Amino acid sequence: MHVRRGTPADRPFMMGLAGRLAGVADFPWRTPAELEAFQHAFMTEALARPDTLTLVAEEADGGPLLGFAAMEPHPDDITGGPGGYLSLLAVTQAAEGRGVARALVAAAEETARQQGWQVLALDVFATNARGRRFYDSLGFRAETLRLVKPLPPAEG
């Protein structure tokens, strides 16, 4: 396996992983259709930004694509210093457990350093326990936590 810069030709592959990204969220107050629509819209917007950098993992022999990461410049929320945001990370089901996500994050970190970024931030669904353990194992730590309370419709 190797990681390379993504190209516009990789976009259909990336968008094809929207369902996998939406599928790790488990919120009783959200329908699968809402989560899928959110993920598709989020990915469409993130991948359309001109400053988004994409990385793609593929089999070394030019075989199938295995996963991708997308990142963009984003100042450090605390200091305002140079930083980046890892907006997307997904691997195919067949690539799970093969170190593909770890290789993509390592490549993202190296790219971030080359950009002069001092931090790399990301968001992960709170119910994605596997993802949270993975990011924790790579040294990512929580700085903020967004809490959501579903509200019943207003009466009257």
Coordinates of N, CA and C in Angstrom, one line a residue:
M1 N 0.8 -1.2 0.0 CA 0.0 0.0 0.0 C 0.9 1.2 0.0
H2 N 0.4 2.3 -0.7 CA 1.1 3.6 -0.6 C 0.1 4.7 -0.6
V3 N 0.5 5.9 -0.1 CA -0.4 7.0 0.0 C 0.1 8.1 -1.0
R4 N -0.8 8.7 -1.7 CA -0.5 9.7 -2.7 C -1.4 10.8 -2.6
R5 N -1.1 12.0 -3.2 CA -2.0 13.1 -3.2 C -3.3 12.7 -4.0
G6 N -4.4 13.1 -3.6 CA -5.6 12.8 -4.3 C -5.7 13.7 -5.6
T7 N -6.6 13.3 -6.5 CA -6.8 14.0 -7.7 C -8.3 14.1 -7.9
P8 N -8.8 15.0 -8.8 CA -10.2 15.1 -9.1 C -10.8 13.8 -9.5
A9 N -10.1 12.9 -10.1 CA -10.6 11.6 -10.5 C -10.9 10.7 -9.4
D10 N -10.4 11.0 -8.2 CA -10.6 10.2 -7.0 C -11.9 10.6 -6.3
R11 N -12.5 11.7 -6.7 CA -13.7 12.2 -6.0 C -14.8 11.2 -5.9
P12 N -15.2 10.5 -7.0 CA -16.3 9.5 -6.9 C -16.0 8.4 -5.8
F13 N -14.8 8.0 -5.8 CA -14.4 7.0 -4.7 C -14.6 7.6 -3.3
M14 N -14.2 8.8 -3.1 CA -14.3 9.5 -1.8 C -15.8 9.6 -1.5
M15 N -16.6 10.1 -2.4 CA -18.0 10.3 -2.1 C -18.7 9.0 -1.9
G16 N -18.2 7.9 -2.5 CA -18.7 6.6 -2.3 C -18.6 6.1 -0.9
L17 N -17.7 6.7 -0.1 CA -17.6 6.3 1.3 C -18.4 7.1 2.3
A18 N -19.3 7.9 1.8 CA -20.2 8.7 2.7 C -21.0 7.8 3.6
G19 N -21.5 6.8 3.1 CA -22.4 5.9 3.9 C -21.6 5.2 5.0
R20 N -20.3 4.9 4.8 CA -19.5 4.3 5.9 C -19.3 5.4 7.0
L21 N -19.0 6.6 6.5 CA -18.8 7.7 7.5 C -20.1 7.9 8.3
A22 N -21.2 8.0 7.7 CA -22.5 8.3 8.3 C -22.9 7.1 9.2
G23 N -22.5 5.9 8.8 CA -22.9 4.7 9.6 C -22.3 4.5 10.9
V24 N -21.2 5.3 11.3 CA -20.6 5.1 12.6 C -21.3 6.0 13.6
A25 N -22.3 6.8 13.2 CA -23.0 7.7 14.1 C -24.2 6.9 14.6
D26 N -24.5 6.9 15.9 CA -25.6 6.2 16.5 C -26.3 7.2 17.4
F27 N -27.3 7.9 16.9 CA -28.0 8.9 17.6 C -29.5 8.6 17.5
P28 N -30.2 8.2 18.6 CA -31.6 7.8 18.5 C -32.5 9.0 17.9
W29 N -32.1 10.2 18.0 CA -32.9 11.3 17.6 C -32.6 11.7 16.1
R30 N -31.7 11.0 15.5 CA -31.4 11.2 14.1 C -31.7 10.0 13.2
T31 N -32.3 10.2 12.1 CA -32.6 9.0 11.2 C -31.4 8.7 10.4
P32 N -31.2 7.5 9.9 CA -30.1 7.2 9.0 C -30.1 8.1 7.7
A33 N -31.3 8.4 7.3 CA -31.4 9.3 6.1 C -30.8 10.7 6.4
E34 N -31.1 11.2 7.6 CA -30.6 12.5 8.0 C -29.0 12.5 8.1
L35 N -28.5 11.4 8.7 CA -27.1 11.3 8.8 C -26.4 11.1 7.5
E36 N -27.0 10.4 6.6 CA -26.4 10.2 5.2 C -26.5 11.5 4.5
A37 N -27.6 12.2 4.6 CA -27.7 13.5 3.9 C -26.6 14.5 4.4
F38 N -26.5 14.5 5.8 CA -25.5 15.4 6.4 C -24.1 15.1 5.9
Q39 N -23.8 13.8 5.9 CA -22.4 13.4 5.5 C -22.2 13.7 4.0
H40 N -23.1 13.5 3.2 CA -22.9 13.8 1.8 C -22.7 15.3 1.6
A41 N -23.5 16.1 2.2 CA -23.4 17.6 2.1 C -22.1 18.0 2.7
F42 N -21.7 17.5 3.8 CA -20.4 17.9 4.4 C -19.2 17.5 3.5
M43 N -19.3 16.3 2.9 CA -18.2 15.9 2.1 C -18.2 16.7 0.8
T44 N -19.3 17.0 0.2 CA -19.4 17.8 -1.0 C -18.8 19.2 -0.8
E45 N -19.1 19.8 0.3 CA -18.6 21.1 0.6 C -17.1 21.1 0.9
A46 N -16.6 20.1 1.7 CA -15.2 20.0 2.1 C -14.4 19.7 0.9
L47 N -14.8 18.8 0.0 CA -14.0 18.5 -1.1 C -14.0 19.5 -2.2
A48 N -15.0 20.5 -2.2 CA -15.1 21.5 -3.2 C -14.2 22.7 -2.8
R49 N -13.8 22.9 -1.6 CA -13.0 24.0 -1.2 C -11.6 23.9 -1.9
P50 N -11.2 25.1 -2.5 CA -9.9 25.0 -3.2 C -8.7 24.8 -2.4
D51 N -8.7 25.0 -1.1 CA -7.6 24.8 -0.2 C -7.6 23.4 0.5
T52 N -8.5 22.5 0.1 CA -8.6 21.2 0.7 C -7.5 20.3 0.0
L53 N -6.7 19.7 0.8 CA -5.7 18.7 0.4 C -6.3 17.3 0.6
T54 N -6.2 16.5 -0.4 CA -6.6 15.1 -0.2 C -5.5 14.1 -0.4
L55 N -5.6 13.1 0.4 CA -4.6 12.0 0.3 C -5.4 10.7 0.0
V56 N -4.8 9.8 -0.8 CA -5.5 8.6 -1.1 C -4.5 7.4 -0.9
A57 N -5.1 6.4 -0.2 CA -4.3 5.1 0.0 C -4.8 4.1 -1.1
E58 N -3.8 3.5 -1.7 CA -4.1 2.5 -2.7 C -3.1 1.3 -2.6
E59 N -3.5 0.2 -3.2 CA -2.6 -0.9 -3.2 C -1.3 -0.5 -4.0
A60 N -0.2 -1.0 -3.6 CA 1.1 -0.6 -4.2 C 1.2 -1.0 -5.7
D61 N 0.5 -2.0 -6.0 CA 0.5 -2.5 -7.4 C -0.5 -1.8 -8.3
G62 N -1.0 -0.7 -7.9 CA -2.0 0.1 -8.7 C -3.4 -0.5 -8.6
G63 N -3.5 -1.4 -7.6 CA -4.8 -2.0 -7.4 C -5.9 -1.1 -6.8
P64 N -6.8 -1.6 -6.1 CA -8.0 -0.8 -5.7 C -7.6 0.3 -4.7
L65 N -8.4 1.3 -4.7 CA -8.2 2.4 -3.7 C -8.7 1.8 -2.4
L66 N -8.1 2.2 -1.3 CA -8.3 1.7 0.0 C -9.0 2.7 1.0
G67 N -8.7 4.0 0.8 CA -9.2 5.0 1.7 C -8.7 6.4 1.4
F68 N -9.1 7.4 2.1 CA -8.7 8.7 1.8 C -8.8 9.6 3.1
A69 N -8.1 10.7 3.0 CA -8.1 11.7 4.0 C -8.2 13.1 3.3
A70 N -8.9 14.0 4.0 CA -9.0 15.4 3.5 C -8.7 16.3 4.6
M71 N -7.9 17.3 4.3 CA -7.6 18.3 5.3 C -7.5 19.7 4.7
E72 N -7.6 20.7 5.5 CA -7.5 22.1 5.1 C -6.9 22.9 6.1
P73 N -6.4 24.1 5.7 CA -5.9 25.0 6.7 C -7.0 25.5 7.7
H74 N -6.7 25.6 8.9 CA -7.6 26.1 9.9 C -6.8 26.6 11.1
P75 N -6.9 27.8 11.5 CA -6.1 28.3 12.6 C -6.4 27.6 13.9
D76 N -5.4 27.4 14.7 CA -5.6 26.8 16.1 C -6.7 27.6 16.8
D77 N -7.7 26.9 17.2 CA -8.8 27.6 17.9 C -8.4 28.3 19.2
I78 N -7.4 27.9 19.8 CA -7.0 28.5 21.1 C -6.0 29.7 20.8
T79 N -4.9 29.4 20.1 CA -3.9 30.4 19.9 C -4.0 31.3 18.6
G80 N -4.8 30.8 17.7 CA -4.9 31.4 16.4 C -3.7 31.1 15.5
G81 N -2.7 30.3 16.0 CA -1.5 30.0 15.2 C -1.9 29.1 14.0
P82 N -0.9 28.9 13.2 CA -1.2 28.1 12.0 C -1.5 26.6 12.3
G83 N -2.6 26.2 11.7 CA -3.0 24.8 12.0 C -3.9 24.3 10.8
G84 N -4.3 23.1 11.0 CA -5.1 22.4 10.0 C -6.2 21.6 10.6
Y85 N -7.2 21.3 9.8 CA -8.3 20.5 10.2 C -8.4 19.3 9.3
L86 N -8.4 18.1 9.9 CA -8.6 16.8 9.2 C -10.1 16.6 9.1
S87 N -10.7 17.0 8.0 CA -12.1 17.0 7.9 C -12.7 15.7 7.6
L88 N -12.0 14.8 6.9 CA -12.5 13.5 6.5 C -11.4 12.4 6.6
L89 N -11.8 11.3 7.0 CA -10.9 10.1 7.0 C -11.8 8.9 6.9
A90 N -11.6 8.1 5.8 CA -12.5 6.9 5.6 C -11.7 5.9 4.9
V91 N -11.9 4.6 5.2 CA -11.3 3.5 4.5 C -12.5 2.5 4.1
T92 N -12.2 1.8 3.1 CA -13.2 0.8 2.6 C -13.3 -0.3 3.7
Q93 N -14.4 -1.0 3.6 CA -14.6 -2.1 4.5 C -13.5 -3.2 4.4
A94 N -13.1 -3.4 3.1 CA -12.0 -4.4 2.9 C -10.7 -4.0 3.4
A95 N -10.5 -2.7 3.6 CA -9.2 -2.2 4.1 C -9.1 -2.1 5.6
E96 N -10.2 -2.3 6.3 CA -10.2 -2.2 7.8 C -9.2 -3.1 8.4
G97 N -8.5 -2.6 9.4 CA -7.6 -3.4 10.2 C -6.3 -3.7 9.5
R98 N -6.0 -3.0 8.4 CA -4.8 -3.2 7.6 C -3.8 -2.1 7.8
G99 N -4.1 -1.1 8.7 CA -3.2 0.0 8.9 C -3.4 1.2 7.9
V100 N -4.4 1.1 7.1 CA -4.6 2.1 6.1 C -4.9 3.5 6.7
A101 N -5.8 3.5 7.7 CA -6.2 4.8 8.4 C -5.0 5.3 9.1
R102 N -4.2 4.5 9.7 CA -3.0 4.9 10.4 C -2.0 5.6 9.4
A103 N -1.8 4.9 8.2 CA -0.9 5.5 7.2 C -1.5 6.8 6.6
L104 N -2.8 6.9 6.5 CA -3.3 8.2 6.0 C -3.1 9.3 7.0
V105 N -3.3 9.0 8.3 CA -3.1 10.0 9.3 C -1.6 10.4 9.4
A106 N -0.7 9.5 9.3 CA 0.7 9.8 9.3 C 1.0 10.7 8.1
A107 N 0.5 10.4 6.9 CA 0.8 11.2 5.8 C 0.1 12.6 5.9
A108 N -1.0 12.7 6.6 CA -1.7 14.0 6.8 C -0.8 14.8 7.8
E109 N -0.3 14.1 8.8 CA 0.6 14.9 9.8 C 1.8 15.4 9.1
E110 N 2.4 14.6 8.2 CA 3.6 15.0 7.5 C 3.3 16.2 6.6
T111 N 2.2 16.1 5.9 CA 1.8 17.2 5.0 C 1.5 18.4 5.8
A112 N 0.9 18.3 7.0 CA 0.6 19.4 7.8 C 1.9 20.1 8.3
R113 N 2.9 19.3 8.7 CA 4.2 19.9 9.1 C 4.8 20.6 7.9
Q114 N 4.7 20.0 6.7 CA 5.3 20.7 5.5 C 4.6 22.0 5.2
Q115 N 3.3 22.1 5.6 CA 2.6 23.4 5.4 C 2.9 24.4 6.5
G116 N 3.6 24.0 7.5 CA 4.0 24.9 8.7 C 2.9 24.9 9.7
W117 N 2.0 24.0 9.7 CA 0.9 23.9 10.7 C 1.5 23.4 12.0
Q118 N 1.0 24.0 13.1 CA 1.5 23.6 14.4 C 0.5 22.6 15.1
V119 N -0.7 22.5 14.6 CA -1.7 21.6 15.2 C -2.5 21.0 14.0
L120 N -3.1 19.9 14.3 CA -4.0 19.2 13.4 C -5.2 18.8 14.2
A121 N -6.4 19.4 13.9 CA -7.6 19.1 14.7 C -8.5 18.2 13.8
L122 N -9.5 17.6 14.5 CA -10.5 16.8 13.8 C -11.7 16.7 14.7
D123 N -12.8 16.3 14.1 CA -14.0 16.0 14.8 C -14.3 14.5 14.6
V124 N -14.9 13.9 15.6 CA -15.3 12.5 15.5 C -16.7 12.4 16.2
F125 N -17.6 11.6 15.6 CA -18.9 11.4 16.3 C -18.7 10.8 17.7
A126 N -19.4 11.4 18.6 CA -19.2 11.0 20.0 C -19.5 9.5 20.2
T127 N -20.4 8.9 19.4 CA -20.8 7.5 19.6 C -19.8 6.6 18.8
N128 N -18.9 7.1 18.1 CA -17.9 6.3 17.3 C -16.8 5.9 18.3
A129 N -17.0 4.9 19.1 CA -16.0 4.5 20.1 C -14.8 4.0 19.4
R130 N -14.9 3.2 18.4 CA -13.7 2.7 17.7 C -12.8 3.9 17.2
G131 N -13.5 4.8 16.5 CA -12.8 6.0 16.0 C -12.1 6.8 17.1
R132 N -12.8 7.0 18.2 CA -12.2 7.7 19.3 C -11.0 7.0 19.9
R133 N -11.1 5.7 20.0 CA -9.9 4.9 20.5 C -8.7 5.1 19.5
F134 N -9.1 5.0 18.2 CA -8.0 5.1 17.2 C -7.3 6.5 17.3
Y135 N -8.1 7.5 17.3 CA -7.5 8.9 17.4 C -6.7 9.1 18.7
D136 N -7.2 8.6 19.8 CA -6.5 8.6 21.1 C -5.2 7.9 21.0
S137 N -5.1 6.8 20.3 CA -3.9 6.0 20.2 C -2.9 6.8 19.3
L138 N -3.3 7.7 18.5 CA -2.4 8.5 17.7 C -2.0 9.9 18.4
G139 N -2.5 10.1 19.6 CA -2.2 11.3 20.3 C -3.1 12.5 20.2
F140 N -4.3 12.3 19.6 CA -5.3 13.3 19.5 C -6.0 13.4 20.9
R141 N -6.3 14.6 21.4 CA -6.9 14.8 22.7 C -8.1 15.8 22.5
A142 N -9.1 15.6 23.3 CA -10.3 16.5 23.3 C -9.9 17.9 23.8
E143 N -10.3 19.0 23.2 CA -10.2 20.3 23.7 C -11.6 20.9 24.0
T144 N -12.5 20.5 23.2 CA -13.9 21.0 23.4 C -14.8 19.8 23.2
L145 N -16.0 19.9 23.7 CA -17.0 18.8 23.5 C -18.4 19.5 23.3
R146 N -19.0 19.2 22.1 CA -20.3 19.8 21.8 C -21.4 18.8 22.3
L147 N -22.3 19.3 23.1 CA -23.4 18.5 23.6 C -24.7 19.0 22.9
V148 N -25.5 18.0 22.6 CA -26.8 18.3 21.8 C -27.9 17.7 22.6
K149 N -29.0 18.5 22.7 CA -30.2 18.0 23.3 C -31.4 18.2 22.3
P150 N -32.0 17.1 21.9 CA -33.1 17.2 21.0 C -34.3 17.8 21.7
L151 N -34.9 18.8 21.1 CA -36.1 19.5 21.7 C -37.4 19.1 20.9
P152 N -38.4 18.8 21.7 CA -39.7 18.5 21.1 C -40.2 19.8 20.4
P153 N -41.1 19.6 19.4 CA -41.6 20.8 18.7 C -42.4 21.7 19.6
A154 N -42.3 23.0 19.3 CA -43.1 24.0 20.1 C -44.6 23.7 20.1
E155 N -45.3 23.9 21.2 CA -46.7 23.7 21.2 C -47.4 24.9 20.6
G156 N -48.5 24.6 20.0 CA -49.4 25.6 19.6 C -49.2 26.1 18.3

